Structure formats: structure tokens, C-alpha cells
PDB file of C-alpha atoms and ligand atoms in Angstrom:
ATOM      1  CA  MET Q  26      77.440 -26.102 -45.583  1.00 51.00           C
ATOM      2  CA  THR Q  27      79.209 -28.754 -47.619  1.00 50.00           C
ATOM      3  CA  ALA Q  28      77.721 -32.145 -48.258  1.00 48.00           C
ATOM      4  CA  PRO Q  29      79.983 -35.216 -48.422  1.00 45.00           C
ATOM      5  CA  ASN Q  30      79.726 -35.220 -52.216  1.00 45.00           C
ATOM      6  CA  GLY Q  31      81.001 -31.647 -52.448  1.00 49.00           C
ATOM      7  CA  GLU Q  32      77.769 -29.809 -53.087  1.00 60.00           C
ATOM      8  CA  ALA Q  33      77.920 -26.563 -51.186  1.00 72.00           C
ATOM      9  CA  PHE Q  34      75.581 -23.776 -50.208  1.00 86.00           C
ATOM     10  CA  ARG Q  35      75.915 -20.660 -48.146  1.00 91.00           C
ATOM     11  CA  VAL Q  36      72.971 -20.597 -45.780  1.00 94.00           C
ATOM     12  CA  HIS Q  37      72.370 -17.271 -44.071  1.00 94.00           C
ATOM     13  CA  GLY Q  38      69.725 -16.204 -41.574  1.00 96.00           C
ATOM     14  CA  VAL Q  39      68.433 -12.876 -40.280  1.00 97.00           C
ATOM     15  CA  GLY Q  40      65.710 -12.435 -37.702  1.00 97.00           C
ATOM     16  CA  ALA Q  41      63.972  -9.911 -35.485  1.00 97.00           C
ATOM     17  CA  THR Q  42      61.190  -9.686 -32.927  1.00 98.00           C
ATOM     18  CA  HIS Q  43      58.853  -6.896 -31.785  1.00 98.00           C
ATOM     19  CA  GLN Q  44      56.282  -6.793 -28.993  1.00 97.00           C
ATOM     20  CA  GLY Q  45      53.708  -5.230 -31.301  1.00 97.00           C
ATOM     21  CA  MET Q  46      51.325  -2.327 -30.729  1.00 97.00           C
ATOM     22  CA  VAL Q  47      49.026  -3.849 -28.086  1.00 96.00           C
ATOM     23  CA  ARG Q  48      50.821  -6.377 -25.884  1.00 94.00           C
ATOM     24  CA  LYS Q  49      52.823  -5.159 -22.893  1.00 92.00           C
ATOM     25  CA  HIS Q  50      55.321  -8.018 -23.014  1.00 94.00           C
ATOM     26  CA  ASN Q  51      57.067  -9.942 -25.741  1.00 97.00           C
ATOM     27  CA  GLU Q  52      56.601 -13.669 -25.155  1.00 97.00           C
ATOM     28  CA  ASP Q  53      58.136 -14.621 -28.521  1.00 98.00           C
ATOM     29  CA  ASN Q  54      61.717 -15.803 -28.761  1.00 98.00           C
ATOM     30  CA  LEU Q  55      64.161 -16.626 -31.540  1.00 98.00           C
ATOM     31  CA  LEU Q  56      67.497 -18.341 -31.982  1.00 98.00           C
ATOM     32  CA  LEU Q  57      69.967 -18.190 -34.874  1.00 98.00           C
ATOM     33  CA  ARG Q  58      72.828 -20.715 -34.866  1.00 97.00           C
ATOM     34  CA  PRO Q  59      74.231 -20.589 -38.411  1.00 94.00           C
ATOM     35  CA  GLU Q  60      77.309 -22.623 -37.424  1.00 92.00           C
ATOM     36  CA  ALA Q  61      74.952 -25.418 -36.378  1.00 94.00           C
ATOM     37  CA  GLY Q  62      72.533 -25.035 -39.312  1.00 95.00           C
ATOM     38  CA  LEU Q  63      69.751 -24.240 -36.832  1.00 97.00           C
ATOM     39  CA  TRP Q  64      67.162 -21.452 -36.852  1.00 98.00           C
ATOM     40  CA  MET Q  65      64.202 -21.276 -34.477  1.00 98.00           C
ATOM     41  CA  VAL Q  66      61.179 -19.149 -33.629  1.00 98.00           C
ATOM     42  CA  ALA Q  67      58.897 -19.720 -30.608  1.00 98.00           C
ATOM     43  CA  ASP Q  68      55.683 -18.060 -29.379  1.00 98.00           C
ATOM     44  CA  GLY Q  69      55.136 -18.367 -25.620  1.00 97.00           C
ATOM     45  CA  VAL Q  70      51.687 -18.737 -24.101  1.00 93.00           C
ATOM     46  CA  GLY Q  71      50.705 -17.951 -20.515  1.00 90.00           C
ATOM     47  CA  GLY Q  72      51.254 -14.273 -19.900  1.00 84.00           C
ATOM     48  CA  ALA Q  73      54.147 -12.447 -18.285  1.00 79.00           C
ATOM     49  CA  GLN Q  74      56.554 -14.661 -16.290  1.00 83.00           C
ATOM     50  CA  ALA Q  75      55.103 -17.732 -18.015  1.00 93.00           C
ATOM     51  CA  GLY Q  76      54.925 -17.363 -21.786  1.00 95.00           C
ATOM     52  CA  ASP Q  77      58.254 -15.599 -22.116  1.00 95.00           C
ATOM     53  CA  TRP Q  78      59.829 -18.119 -19.716  1.00 96.00           C
ATOM     54  CA  ALA Q  79      58.409 -20.983 -21.798  1.00 97.00           C
ATOM     55  CA  SER Q  80      59.719 -19.743 -25.142  1.00 98.00           C
ATOM     56  CA  ALA Q  81      63.082 -18.986 -23.496  1.00 98.00           C
ATOM     57  CA  GLN Q  82      63.278 -22.652 -22.411  1.00 98.00           C
ATOM     58  CA  ILE Q  83      63.388 -23.607 -26.071  1.00 98.00           C
ATOM     59  CA  VAL Q  84      66.203 -21.138 -26.743  1.00 98.00           C
ATOM     60  CA  ASP Q  85      68.102 -22.528 -23.736  1.00 98.00           C
ATOM     61  CA  ALA Q  86      67.542 -26.101 -24.889  1.00 98.00           C
ATOM     62  CA  LEU Q  87      68.938 -25.493 -28.370  1.00 98.00           C
ATOM     63  CA  GLN Q  88      71.568 -22.800 -28.007  1.00 97.00           C
ATOM     64  CA  ASP Q  89      74.291 -25.019 -26.546  1.00 95.00           C
ATOM     65  CA  MET Q  90      73.313 -28.200 -28.381  1.00 96.00           C
ATOM     66  CA  PRO Q  91      76.464 -29.896 -29.697  1.00 93.00           C
ATOM     67  CA  VAL Q  92      76.167 -30.575 -33.406  1.00 89.00           C
ATOM     68  CA  PRO Q  93      76.563 -34.258 -34.197  1.00 89.00           C
ATOM     69  CA  PRO Q  94      78.112 -35.251 -37.547  1.00 91.00           C
ATOM     70  CA  THR Q  95      75.086 -36.741 -39.262  1.00 93.00           C
ATOM     71  CA  ALA Q  96      71.669 -35.316 -40.066  1.00 93.00           C
ATOM     72  CA  PRO Q  97      69.734 -38.107 -38.274  1.00 94.00           C
ATOM     73  CA  GLU Q  98      71.782 -37.472 -35.125  1.00 95.00           C
ATOM     74  CA  VAL Q  99      71.186 -33.710 -35.337  1.00 95.00           C
ATOM     75  CA  LEU Q 100      67.461 -34.342 -35.669  1.00 96.00           C
ATOM     76  CA  ALA Q 101      67.417 -36.808 -32.755  1.00 96.00           C
ATOM     77  CA  SER Q 102      69.400 -34.419 -30.573  1.00 97.00           C
ATOM     78  CA  ALA Q 103      67.088 -31.490 -31.354  1.00 97.00           C
ATOM     79  CA  VAL Q 104      63.989 -33.583 -30.653  1.00 97.00           C
ATOM     80  CA  ALA Q 105      65.433 -34.816 -27.337  1.00 97.00           C
ATOM     81  CA  ARG Q 106      66.175 -31.256 -26.271  1.00 98.00           C
ATOM     82  CA  LEU Q 107      62.706 -30.047 -27.238  1.00 98.00           C
ATOM     83  CA  GLU Q 108      61.228 -32.944 -25.242  1.00 98.00           C
ATOM     84  CA  ALA Q 109      63.322 -31.932 -22.227  1.00 98.00           C
ATOM     85  CA  ALA Q 110      62.150 -28.312 -22.573  1.00 98.00           C
ATOM     86  CA  ASN Q 111      58.584 -29.594 -22.783  1.00 98.00           C
ATOM     87  CA  LEU Q 112      58.984 -31.444 -19.472  1.00 97.00           C
ATOM     88  CA  ARG Q 113      60.444 -28.365 -17.776  1.00 97.00           C
ATOM     89  CA  MET Q 114      57.391 -26.361 -18.880  1.00 96.00           C
ATOM     90  CA  VAL Q 115      54.971 -29.041 -17.687  1.00 95.00           C
ATOM     91  CA  SER Q 116      56.719 -29.148 -14.288  1.00 94.00           C
ATOM     92  CA  ARG Q 117      56.708 -25.397 -13.946  1.00 92.00           C
ATOM     93  CA  ALA Q 118      53.005 -25.191 -14.808  1.00 88.00           C
ATOM     94  CA  ALA Q 119      52.303 -27.784 -12.086  1.00 88.00           C
ATOM     95  CA  GLU Q 120      54.405 -25.807  -9.575  1.00 88.00           C
ATOM     96  CA  ARG Q 121      52.432 -22.686 -10.396  1.00 85.00           C
ATOM     97  CA  GLY Q 122      49.221 -24.538  -9.638  1.00 84.00           C
ATOM     98  CA  GLY Q 123      47.851 -24.670 -13.130  1.00 77.00           C
ATOM     99  CA  GLY Q 124      47.578 -22.100 -15.844  1.00 83.00           C
ATOM    100  CA  MET Q 125      49.444 -22.257 -19.094  1.00 88.00           C
ATOM    101  CA  THR Q 126      53.231 -22.227 -19.399  1.00 94.00           C
ATOM    102  CA  ALA Q 127      53.581 -23.280 -22.993  1.00 96.00           C
ATOM    103  CA  SER Q 128      55.154 -22.339 -26.300  1.00 98.00           C
ATOM    104  CA  THR Q 129      54.897 -23.061 -29.971  1.00 98.00           C
ATOM    105  CA  VAL Q 130      58.078 -23.868 -31.826  1.00 98.00           C
ATOM    106  CA  VAL Q 131      59.159 -23.897 -35.458  1.00 98.00           C
ATOM    107  CA  LEU Q 132      62.707 -25.105 -36.049  1.00 98.00           C
ATOM    108  CA  LEU Q 133      64.630 -25.243 -39.340  1.00 98.00           C
ATOM    109  CA  LEU Q 134      67.641 -27.565 -39.485  1.00 97.00           C
ATOM    110  CA  VAL Q 135      70.005 -27.530 -42.475  1.00 95.00           C
ATOM    111  CA  HIS Q 136      72.562 -30.240 -43.022  1.00 93.00           C
ATOM    112  CA  GLY Q 137      74.487 -30.419 -46.287  1.00 90.00           C
ATOM    113  CA  VAL Q 138      71.944 -30.018 -49.067  1.00 91.00           C
ATOM    114  CA  HIS Q 139      68.968 -31.086 -46.978  1.00 94.00           C
ATOM    115  CA  TYR Q 140      66.594 -29.278 -44.659  1.00 97.00           C
ATOM    116  CA  THR Q 141      64.202 -30.485 -42.003  1.00 97.00           C
ATOM    117  CA  CYS Q 142      61.520 -28.377 -40.365  1.00 98.00           C
ATOM    118  CA  LEU Q 143      59.982 -29.392 -37.018  1.00 98.00           C
ATOM    119  CA  TRP Q 144      57.049 -27.646 -35.408  1.00 98.00           C
ATOM    120  CA  ALA Q 145      54.266 -27.676 -32.840  1.00 98.00           C
ATOM    121  CA  GLY Q 146      51.536 -25.034 -32.795  1.00 98.00           C
ATOM    122  CA  ASP Q 147      50.740 -22.241 -35.234  1.00 97.00           C
ATOM    123  CA  SER Q 148      54.156 -20.710 -35.799  1.00 98.00           C
ATOM    124  CA  ARG Q 149      54.896 -21.234 -39.463  1.00 98.00           C
ATOM    125  CA  CYS Q 150      57.574 -21.949 -42.004  1.00 98.00           C
ATOM    126  CA  TYR Q 151      57.142 -20.739 -45.573  1.00 98.00           C
ATOM    127  CA  LEU Q 152      59.437 -21.563 -48.478  1.00 98.00           C
ATOM    128  CA  LEU Q 153      59.883 -19.165 -51.388  1.00 98.00           C
ATOM    129  CA  ARG Q 154      61.247 -21.148 -54.335  1.00 97.00           C
ATOM    130  CA  ASP Q 155      61.293 -20.152 -57.990  1.00 96.00           C
ATOM    131  CA  GLY Q 156      59.108 -17.162 -57.193  1.00 95.00           C
ATOM    132  CA  VAL Q 157      56.368 -19.179 -55.498  1.00 97.00           C
ATOM    133  CA  MET Q 158      55.811 -19.048 -51.736  1.00 98.00           C
ATOM    134  CA  THR Q 159      54.433 -22.174 -50.056  1.00 98.00           C
ATOM    135  CA  GLN Q 160      53.559 -22.707 -46.414  1.00 98.00           C
ATOM    136  CA  ILE Q 161      55.427 -25.941 -45.630  1.00 98.00           C
ATOM    137  CA  THR Q 162      54.113 -26.285 -42.063  1.00 98.00           C
ATOM    138  CA  HIS Q 163      50.479 -27.012 -41.206  1.00 97.00           C
ATOM    139  CA  ASP Q 164      49.050 -25.121 -38.225  1.00 97.00           C
ATOM    140  CA  HIS Q 165      48.078 -27.050 -35.122  1.00 97.00           C
ATOM    141  CA  SER Q 166      45.113 -24.792 -34.420  1.00 95.00           C
ATOM    142  CA  GLU Q 167      41.385 -25.077 -33.896  1.00 95.00           C
ATOM    143  CA  VAL Q 168      40.644 -23.009 -36.988  1.00 95.00           C
ATOM    144  CA  GLN Q 169      42.926 -25.156 -39.189  1.00 95.00           C
ATOM    145  CA  GLU Q 170      41.280 -28.352 -37.890  1.00 94.00           C
ATOM    146  CA  LEU Q 171      37.864 -26.948 -38.816  1.00 95.00           C
ATOM    147  CA  VAL Q 172      39.100 -26.043 -42.301  1.00 95.00           C
ATOM    148  CA  ASP Q 173      40.631 -29.516 -42.690  1.00 95.00           C
ATOM    149  CA  ALA Q 174      37.330 -31.093 -41.630  1.00 95.00           C
ATOM    150  CA  GLY Q 175      35.434 -29.010 -44.193  1.00 95.00           C
ATOM    151  CA  ALA Q 176      33.494 -27.207 -41.457  1.00 95.00           C
ATOM    152  CA  LEU Q 177      34.898 -23.781 -42.384  1.00 94.00           C
ATOM    153  CA  SER Q 178      35.804 -22.333 -45.746  1.00 94.00           C
ATOM    154  CA  PRO Q 179      39.142 -20.503 -45.984  1.00 87.00           C
ATOM    155  CA  GLU Q 180      37.131 -17.250 -46.201  1.00 88.00           C
ATOM    156  CA  GLU Q 181      35.192 -18.098 -43.039  1.00 92.00           C
ATOM    157  CA  ALA Q 182      38.443 -19.068 -41.353  1.00 91.00           C
ATOM    158  CA  GLU Q 183      39.768 -15.526 -41.824  1.00 85.00           C
ATOM    159  CA  ARG Q 184      36.883 -14.200 -39.706  1.00 89.00           C
ATOM    160  CA  TYR Q 185      36.868 -17.052 -37.176  1.00 92.00           C
ATOM    161  CA  PRO Q 186      36.825 -15.525 -33.654  1.00 91.00           C
ATOM    162  CA  ARG Q 187      38.926 -18.233 -31.955  1.00 92.00           C
ATOM    163  CA  ALA Q 188      41.774 -18.055 -34.454  1.00 89.00           C
ATOM    164  CA  ASN Q 189      44.293 -17.842 -31.608  1.00 88.00           C
ATOM    165  CA  VAL Q 190      43.393 -21.265 -30.138  1.00 93.00           C
ATOM    166  CA  ILE Q 191      46.193 -23.741 -30.779  1.00 95.00           C
ATOM    167  CA  THR Q 192      45.803 -27.494 -30.467  1.00 95.00           C
ATOM    168  CA  ARG Q 193      49.422 -28.416 -29.924  1.00 96.00           C
ATOM    169  CA  ALA Q 194      52.375 -26.804 -28.131  1.00 97.00           C
ATOM    170  CA  LEU Q 195      55.278 -27.572 -25.858  1.00 98.00           C
ATOM    171  CA  GLY Q 196      54.319 -27.424 -22.167  1.00 96.00           C
ATOM    172  CA  VAL Q 197      50.816 -28.838 -22.426  1.00 94.00           C
ATOM    173  CA  ALA Q 198      51.342 -32.570 -21.807  1.00 95.00           C
ATOM    174  CA  PRO Q 199      54.260 -34.799 -20.718  1.00 95.00           C
ATOM    175  CA  ARG Q 200      54.589 -36.105 -24.267  1.00 94.00           C
ATOM    176  CA  VAL Q 201      54.883 -33.662 -27.134  1.00 92.00           C
ATOM    177  CA  GLN Q 202      54.304 -34.579 -30.747  1.00 93.00           C
ATOM    178  CA  LEU Q 203      56.342 -32.623 -33.277  1.00 97.00           C
ATOM    179  CA  ASP Q 204      55.403 -32.613 -36.931  1.00 97.00           C
ATOM    180  CA  ARG Q 205      58.152 -32.721 -39.501  1.00 97.00           C
ATOM    181  CA  VAL Q 206      58.713 -31.853 -43.158  1.00 98.00           C
ATOM    182  CA  ALA Q 207      61.991 -32.366 -44.987  1.00 97.00           C
ATOM    183  CA  GLY Q 208      63.439 -31.824 -48.426  1.00 97.00           C
ATOM    184  CA  ARG Q 209      66.403 -30.895 -50.569  1.00 96.00           C
ATOM    185  CA  LEU Q 210      67.683 -27.330 -50.738  1.00 96.00           C
ATOM    186  CA  GLN Q 211      67.895 -25.441 -54.002  1.00 95.00           C
ATOM    187  CA  PRO Q 212      70.008 -22.348 -54.641  1.00 94.00           C
ATOM    188  CA  GLY Q 213      67.836 -19.267 -54.194  1.00 95.00           C
ATOM    189  CA  ASP Q 214      65.559 -20.862 -51.614  1.00 97.00           C
ATOM    190  CA  ARG Q 215      64.244 -18.478 -48.973  1.00 97.00           C
ATOM    191  CA  PHE Q 216      62.653 -19.807 -45.811  1.00 98.00           C
ATOM    192  CA  LEU Q 217      60.531 -17.618 -43.563  1.00 98.00           C
ATOM    193  CA  LEU Q 218      59.923 -18.696 -39.973  1.00 98.00           C
ATOM    194  CA  CYS Q 219      57.331 -16.569 -38.180  1.00 98.00           C
ATOM    195  CA  THR Q 220      54.912 -16.352 -35.300  1.00 98.00           C
ATOM    196  CA  ASP Q 221      51.205 -15.734 -35.794  1.00 97.00           C
ATOM    197  CA  GLY Q 222      51.805 -12.055 -35.021  1.00 97.00           C
ATOM    198  CA  LEU Q 223      52.881 -11.873 -38.679  1.00 98.00           C
ATOM    199  CA  SER Q 224      50.706 -14.497 -40.362  1.00 97.00           C
ATOM    200  CA  ARG Q 225      47.451 -13.354 -38.749  1.00 95.00           C
ATOM    201  CA  MET Q 226      48.084  -9.678 -39.476  1.00 96.00           C
ATOM    202  CA  VAL Q 227      49.509  -9.821 -43.001  1.00 97.00           C
ATOM    203  CA  SER Q 228      48.133 -11.804 -45.942  1.00 96.00           C
ATOM    204  CA  ASP Q 229      50.195 -14.533 -47.567  1.00 96.00           C
ATOM    205  CA  ALA Q 230      50.186 -12.506 -50.793  1.00 96.00           C
ATOM    206  CA  GLU Q 231      51.703  -9.498 -49.040  1.00 97.00           C
ATOM    207  CA  ILE Q 232      54.228 -11.676 -47.190  1.00 97.00           C
ATOM    208  CA  ALA Q 233      55.234 -13.289 -50.508  1.00 97.00           C
ATOM    209  CA  ALA Q 234      55.697  -9.896 -52.163  1.00 96.00           C
ATOM    210  CA  LEU Q 235      57.939  -8.710 -49.337  1.00 97.00           C
ATOM    211  CA  LEU Q 236      59.884 -11.983 -49.231  1.00 97.00           C
ATOM    212  CA  THR Q 237      60.686 -11.644 -52.925  1.00 94.00           C
ATOM    213  CA  GLU Q 238      62.528  -8.354 -52.295  1.00 84.00           C
ATOM    214  CA  SER Q 239      66.226  -8.791 -52.888  1.00 73.00           C
ATOM    215  CA  ASP Q 240      67.616  -7.009 -49.822  1.00 88.00           C
ATOM    216  CA  ILE Q 241      67.763  -9.835 -47.290  1.00 91.00           C
ATOM    217  CA  ALA Q 242      69.133  -7.681 -44.477  1.00 93.00           C
ATOM    218  CA  SER Q 243      66.063  -5.436 -44.505  1.00 95.00           C
ATOM    219  CA  LEU Q 244      63.499  -8.242 -44.725  1.00 96.00           C
ATOM    220  CA  PRO Q 245      62.891  -8.677 -40.967  1.00 96.00           C
ATOM    221  CA  SER Q 246      62.174  -4.982 -40.466  1.00 96.00           C
ATOM    222  CA  SER Q 247      59.984  -4.844 -43.610  1.00 97.00           C
ATOM    223  CA  LEU Q 248      57.917  -7.826 -42.484  1.00 97.00           C
ATOM    224  CA  ILE Q 249      57.555  -6.498 -38.932  1.00 97.00           C
ATOM    225  CA  ALA Q 250      56.598  -3.057 -40.257  1.00 97.00           C
ATOM    226  CA  ALA Q 251      53.816  -4.691 -42.297  1.00 97.00           C
ATOM    227  CA  ALA Q 252      52.464  -6.438 -39.173  1.00 98.00           C
ATOM    228  CA  LEU Q 253      52.617  -3.236 -37.139  1.00 98.00           C
ATOM    229  CA  SER Q 254      50.906  -1.140 -39.782  1.00 98.00           C
ATOM    230  CA  ALA Q 255      48.133  -3.773 -39.925  1.00 97.00           C
ATOM    231  CA  GLY Q 256      47.555  -3.200 -36.202  1.00 97.00           C
ATOM    232  CA  GLY Q 257      50.318  -5.182 -34.512  1.00 97.00           C
ATOM    233  CA  HIS Q 258      47.820  -7.004 -32.299  1.00 96.00           C
ATOM    234  CA  ASP Q 259      50.352  -9.603 -31.160  1.00 96.00           C
ATOM    235  CA  ASN Q 260      54.072 -10.047 -30.634  1.00 97.00           C
ATOM    236  CA  VAL Q 261      55.662 -10.562 -34.033  1.00 98.00           C
ATOM    237  CA  THR Q 262      58.809 -12.542 -34.803  1.00 98.00           C
ATOM    238  CA  VAL Q 263      60.275 -13.243 -38.221  1.00 98.00           C
ATOM    239  CA  MET Q 264      63.356 -15.048 -39.455  1.00 98.00           C
ATOM    240  CA  VAL Q 265      64.499 -15.347 -43.054  1.00 97.00           C
ATOM    241  CA  VAL Q 266      66.990 -18.049 -44.024  1.00 97.00           C
ATOM    242  CA  THR Q 267      68.452 -17.920 -47.514  1.00 96.00           C
ATOM    243  CA  CYS Q 268      70.319 -20.537 -49.482  1.00 95.00           C
ATOM    244  CA  GLU Q 269      72.839 -19.447 -52.111  1.00 91.00           C
ATOM    245  CA  ALA Q 270      75.361 -21.301 -54.186  1.00 84.00           C
ATOM    246  CA  VAL Q 271      78.855 -20.728 -52.768  1.00 80.00           C
ATOM    247  CA  ALA Q 272      80.600 -17.878 -54.603  1.00 63.00           C
ATOM    248  CA  GLY Q 273      82.667 -19.113 -57.525  1.00 55.00           C
ATOM    249  CA  ASP Q 274      80.655 -22.278 -57.902  1.00 50.00           C
ATOM    250  CA  THR Q 275      77.631 -22.735 -60.046  1.00 49.00           C
ATOM    251  CA  ILE Q 276      75.288 -25.400 -58.848  1.00 46.00           C
ATOM    252  CA  THR Q 277      72.826 -26.453 -61.466  1.00 47.00           C
ATOM    253  CA  PRO Q 278      70.389 -29.220 -60.758  1.00 46.00           C
ATOM    254  CA  ALA Q 279      70.124 -31.391 -63.825  1.00 41.00           C
ATOM    255  CA  ALA Q 280      67.134 -33.637 -64.422  1.00 40.00           C
ATOM    256  CA  PRO Q 281      65.599 -34.881 -61.188  1.00 41.00           C
ATOM    257  CA  GLY Q 282      67.743 -37.629 -59.725  1.00 37.00           C
ATOM    258  CA  ALA Q 283      70.724 -36.900 -61.969  1.00 32.00           C
ATOM    259  CA  PRO Q 284      74.097 -35.862 -60.491  1.00 33.00           C
ATOM    260  CA  TRP Q 285      74.412 -32.160 -59.852  1.00 32.00           C
ATOM    261  CA  VAL Q 286      77.032 -30.199 -61.725  1.00 29.00           C
ATOM    262  CA  THR Q 287      79.264 -27.999 -59.574  1.00 28.00           C
ATOM    263  CA  GLY Q 288      82.288 -25.805 -60.005  1.00 27.00           C
ATOM    264  CA  ALA Q 289      83.904 -25.579 -63.419  1.00 27.00           C
ATOM    265  CA  GLY Q 290      81.852 -28.267 -65.023  1.00 25.00           C
ATOM    266  CA  ASP Q 291      83.059 -30.978 -62.641  1.00 26.00           C
ATOM    267  CA  VAL Q 292      80.563 -33.694 -62.028  1.00 27.00           C
ATOM    268  CA  ARG Q 293      80.906 -34.844 -58.443  1.00 24.00           C
TER     269      ARG Q 293
HETATM  270 MN1   MN R  19      51.470 -15.029 -31.040  1.00 71.20          MN
END
């Protein structure tokens, strides 16, 4: 990934999915397209032949997406393809005579030194930066809405019986609203995309401790193992995307807003 001004990062993703200890089918899906700067996790809803079909529509929509040259065009193209997948799900649900054929989505796009995260539903993106893990998405779920409204404390939310009820997804209505968060990458950033099969089974503190481990290749299996040992009540999908300075270069952000220093002291 090289920005027009020469700043460069190596962005690398690893992911894995597991059906868990209880469910008979895996309705989660994932897509890694490093050459396109695109990483995606989706959690299908609707049972066998519906939920897995729905989340696979999102993979299909994004896996052959041409990559336009500018970040706004990449974003517009991804949104258009997610909207098309949404319509296919809505049509299929109507053909089936009702019932749910839906999916969450959380999509990370990287272009140059910038990232954008799009989502609908309760699949999450966390960012580990400078040793601190932050959830950068905000769940579209009944329990989160109650917390936001002050009707539930975070402690009560952990015991809330309808924690699986989501308030937004692809496949529910002809128009889908995607939320978005964007920012600038820093060397050492680690993003975690995951379905609720991880985040509802494993505490944020435990996820953060695992995410801090240095061995990136083993992170998906470590995170999934934590969800399974906590009961594995749901399908679990995890993807870790890391951002490193390109070997040989040192990229040091100076004061905020100042030019970055790269390579052998060159200011670009
Ligand atoms: Mn799930």
C-alpha cells in the first residue's frame, strides 16, 4: 500500500471461521482480498439454506469487485455492491414466502494510509493501537440501543436475554443503511473483525490480551479457541489485519498534522 506522497505500509490479514460447539451449520462467512485492501466478515441469519446463503452473497458481491484508483471510488463501489447483495437477499426472502434471509457485515477497506470501516449489525471491528484496544464499530442491536438510551447498565447488558437481537442487517429491507468510521493508519495498528460468536463469548479484556500477542499467524486459532473454551455457543469468525511500516523504511509520525518522515530521513 503506497500513498501518492510515498508513505507506505504493509497491510496483512489472516482469518478463520468455526461452526462452534452447538450449531450444526456455519452461517458466517469471510473474505480476504489483500490486493484490493479489503477484508470482510459476515454473520448470516435465517438458518440452513438461508443464513449461509445470505452471508455468501456478500462474499460474492465483493470478491470480484474491480478496485478503482481512488478511495472515494472504492468506497462507492463497495457500498453499491453491498446494496445489490441486500436486494438479492430481500428478493430471496420474498420468494421463500417470508422468514429471514439476512446477514450482518463488517468491512475494512485500506487505501494508502487511510482506512474505512463499514458495517451493519453486531459484527464488530476493534483497533489495537499503542497497546489499547478500542471497539471502533457500534453494534446495531437491541441491547446496545437500550444501553445507549440509559435503560440498561453495561453490567445488565451482559445478562440481557435478547442479546442476539440485531436492529440492522442486509436482507431486511430494500434500503440498507451502513454505518461508517474512517481514520489514518499508524504502523503497528492491528484491526480485529469478528462475529458475535467471539464478542459474546469472550470478554474485551481477554480479546485485547490475545490480540497483543506477537504471533499474528496464530491469532485466529487463539481467538477461536477462546470462544470454543467459553462454550462456543455460536459460529465464530475472526480476522486480524495488521499494518507495518515497509521493511527498510522507518515511518515516524511527527507532531499531528506535520509531514511524516520516511526512509533515510527524507521528508516527502
Ligand atoms: Mn453469530
